[in-house]
Amino acid sequence: MNLINYGEKFFDELEIAKYKRKEVSVEVELNQISMSSTGDRAVTVIRGIKDKKLGIFIVDSDDEGEIKKGIEQAAKNAMANEKDEKWEGLPGEQKYNAPNIEINYEIKNASPDFFVNLLNEAIKDVRARDERAMVAGGAAGSSWLEMRISNSHGIDIMQEFGSTFMYLYVAGRAGNSVTPGIMDFDVRRDMQLDKDFVVSSILEKLKYAYNTKKSDKNVGNVVMEPLALAELLYFTLIPAISGERKVKNTTPLSDKVGQNVLDEKITIYDDPWHPMSTNPIIADDEGVAARVNKIFENGVFNGFLWDNYWGNISGYGSTGNGTRNLSTGGIGIGVHNLVIEGGKKSKEELMEDMEDGFLISGFQGAHSSNPDTGDFSVVANPAFKIENGKIVGSTVFMLSGNVYSLLGNVADISREQRKIVVMGNGVIPHMLFENLKIAPVSR
Amino acid sequence: MNLINYGEKFFDELEIAKYKRKEVSVEVELNQISMSSTGDRAVTVIRGIKDKKLGIFIVDSDDEGEIKKGIEQAAKNAMANEKDEKWEGLPGEQKYNAPNIEINYEIKNASPDFFVNLLNEAIKDVRARDERAMVAGGAAGSSWLEMRISNSHGIDIMQEFGSTFMYLYVAGRAGNSVTPGIMDFDVRRDMQLDKDFVVSSILEKLKYAYNTKKSDKNVGNVVMEPLALAELLYFTLIPAISGERKVKNTTPLSDKVGQNVLDEKITIYDDPWHPMSTNPIIADDEGVAARVNKIFENGVFNGFLWDNYWGNISGYGSTGNGTRNLSTGGIGIGVHNLVIEGGKKSKEELMEDMEDGFLISGFQGAHSSNPDTGDFSVVANPAFKIENGKIVGSTVFMLSGNVYSLLGNVADISREQRKIVVMGNGVIPHMLFENLKIAPVSR
């Protein structure tokens, strides 16, 4: 707490957040290892408040001298700023829940070699099992994070954990043309990346990608895969549960607490300690105790997520959802690991009764969705046509709608969930929707 | 050359590229200093070739032990890769031109304080001179680069230089509405950032932004400011002069060398040593001697830019335009400092004779232009309506066309040039175009 004491000479209250990240990354381009890299980087963020004036300084070091200089610079930054009359104070001492999660220290010392071999084997497998297939892109690697959050109100929490990932993006050559690219991935908090699953899952879909089917239907039953669902939710539903938007009145959920908002089959919580989570935090980026937050329970909206600042303003208090943007140093409200509860049927069973429908693996254009209303307009690609319970070919179509109407009427949910790390962390099942309005893509 | 010798045990030839970057950055949000930061980062890229198989490794360190490990890992990466039969070899020893450029060492030790004060004064000036104005965003800072490129063919070149920047983004409150945001900036290779110019230039435009004019014309005379012109060129003309595209036949300039392609008023060269350049390199990222390359001379296309790889394949040889992507380690073809020669008239004179026309400060949507054809479709915003040589209000309109038709018929070019660092480096004047087809924006 030496540095905190030093900082108290300049500030009424202050926070020092240190992040150290070790990363290994190996990349694939056109069936080759295009590069590998290692990184080892420290970043310290100083956030100090004097007379309700905020100063933030970021230094890419964990050296004590640099941090002291940073504290002084943060104080100068604060000086010329205006008072934030809404500022109430940094969080105070916490009681932390100790989740029962084993940390895998192998990840800390993972070598590029391990991932080079894994990817080379995966490339060999893909090409041996389908000679028309090429691994257009891919990557694998590890990330190990050590963070320590301290503040002048008695918070001083240290935590460390790591994760590994791999993904491949495969296309097939069919004469002069190339199939749509098929992607699959694995993300884990140990070193047991499931290369065979990734390869098999891709090749199974690639078989059908050689056979492109035009989509000319206007209404269809649709199974969305976890990644597709996550892409949609991260630009529509997730922003809407932020307490900041509640205060600013820019969420359609403003007056919906306690009400039926989604289909009663849907239960969603933010659970950093879920067995599949790769973000098993004890404390958030402000040092506030992490916890499991129910967001929707059988379709009923349970309440917003808060960081310390907006939680103080609203009176709800922080829900442990303060997340730091390391390029601005600022705290925002974020989900640590969004879990959508699985259902009873297998994902195959969701498709079994489909006479004529679609499977969606991914969306394009989800980023232009409107979080204020939940409206979206996306292209389903890659997507597959299903006839009599079986995939018969790949297709592309438009899907426009509103996330609350969509999730207000879910036909079924798979029991399998996938760990997703695109945009944010999540553990997401497949979902079946009936009679969705769809439109052909005009090109 | 110790490390190169070490690497020759593993490779037929190899290159070690070390980059050390010191950065200071201060950001503004809503009239406040939102944060300041310092960074000091080393990255070493190892590129080795064994039996025409390429291996790349990146490590964020300049430590000898780490680089040795990196060399070994790069060798392992190369091993499993396929031969690149087109590979001819890394560049050999060079004769470097020593440009007459003074390096400003103040920038190396610039402190965040300097930029905090500069921005605070700028914020104060903006608000004092227009009480409805707010500085919505902005930043200032410095960047100092030290690079050393060595290879096993005798290249070993060290160079260092720095630059500073500032920009402000200002909007005005007019009753319940807010004007379009007006941005201006300065970029230099010394510490003399011209705050007064930035503030005055913004406020001069902001005056007119309070007065929004609908644009309902179909044809108009247009002056494009340097930034707007750069935004357009960097997604249309610049990709088209890459030798890689010549080899792959994806540029409309393929068979145009020696021909009149642009208006004869236009002369464009890549000149790293231009007095306004902030990228005064002696050697490119492969250690090839930098030089001034004429690209268009009085409208005639003089030839493509090449890096070592594509230059070898084409037989033209490198033009010193190899630029490294530090996230993939790979070399591509890039412009170091695109200079469009200025004309005789002042920018005010370009507008003087305009009875009824437009001034365009920036474009939206330029990134979706088609570099294969030069076609673009953009929204001019912010833009201003000119009547009888004077700005009378702000406006927005669509501009669709083809960059070769546009630059094939230029009415005039200003003698003033601006240093631009958006997308790439450039020194760009204003241009006047007559009778451009424009369209109102439908909302």
Tab-separated table of C-alpha atoms in Angstrom, chain A residues 17 25 57 61 77 95 99-100 133 144 183 205 247 276 281 283 288 297 300 318 335 340 343 346 375 399 409 432 435:
chain	number	residue	atom	x	y	z
A	17	ALA	CA	-4.872	-0.986	-11.059
A	25	SER	CA	-0.172	-16.305	-30.417
A	57	PHE	CA	-2.967	8.266	-16.064
A	61	SER	CA	4.985	-0.470	-16.817
A	77	ASN	CA	-4.638	16.185	-15.106
A	95	LYS	CA	-15.944	-9.428	1.303
A	99	PRO	CA	-15.077	-19.445	-6.183
A	100	ASN	CA	-14.033	-23.063	-6.321
A	133	ALA	CA	-10.212	-27.979	-48.307
A	144	TRP	CA	-2.330	-15.188	-18.850
A	183	MET	CA	-15.116	-21.300	-38.952
A	205	LYS	CA	-20.289	-28.295	-42.458
A	247	VAL	CA	-29.930	6.326	-15.738
A	276	MET	CA	-16.805	-23.054	-18.771
A	281	ILE	CA	-12.678	-13.154	-11.486
A	283	ALA	CA	-13.158	-8.887	-8.065
A	288	VAL	CA	-15.691	-4.782	-6.104
A	297	GLU	CA	-35.186	-15.577	-14.815
A	300	VAL	CA	-38.617	-11.997	-16.191
A	318	SER	CA	-22.260	-1.753	-7.824
A	335	VAL	CA	-20.713	-8.569	-18.504
A	340	ILE	CA	-27.843	-18.575	-21.119
A	343	GLY	CA	-32.620	-26.690	-22.333
A	346	SER	CA	-29.678	-32.013	-27.931
A	375	ASP	CA	-33.860	-3.617	-33.792
A	399	LEU	CA	-32.972	-11.516	-41.132
A	409	ASN	CA	-40.957	-16.441	-28.630
A	432	LEU	CA	-34.783	-22.782	-32.202
A	435	ASN	CA	-41.732	-18.961	-38.408
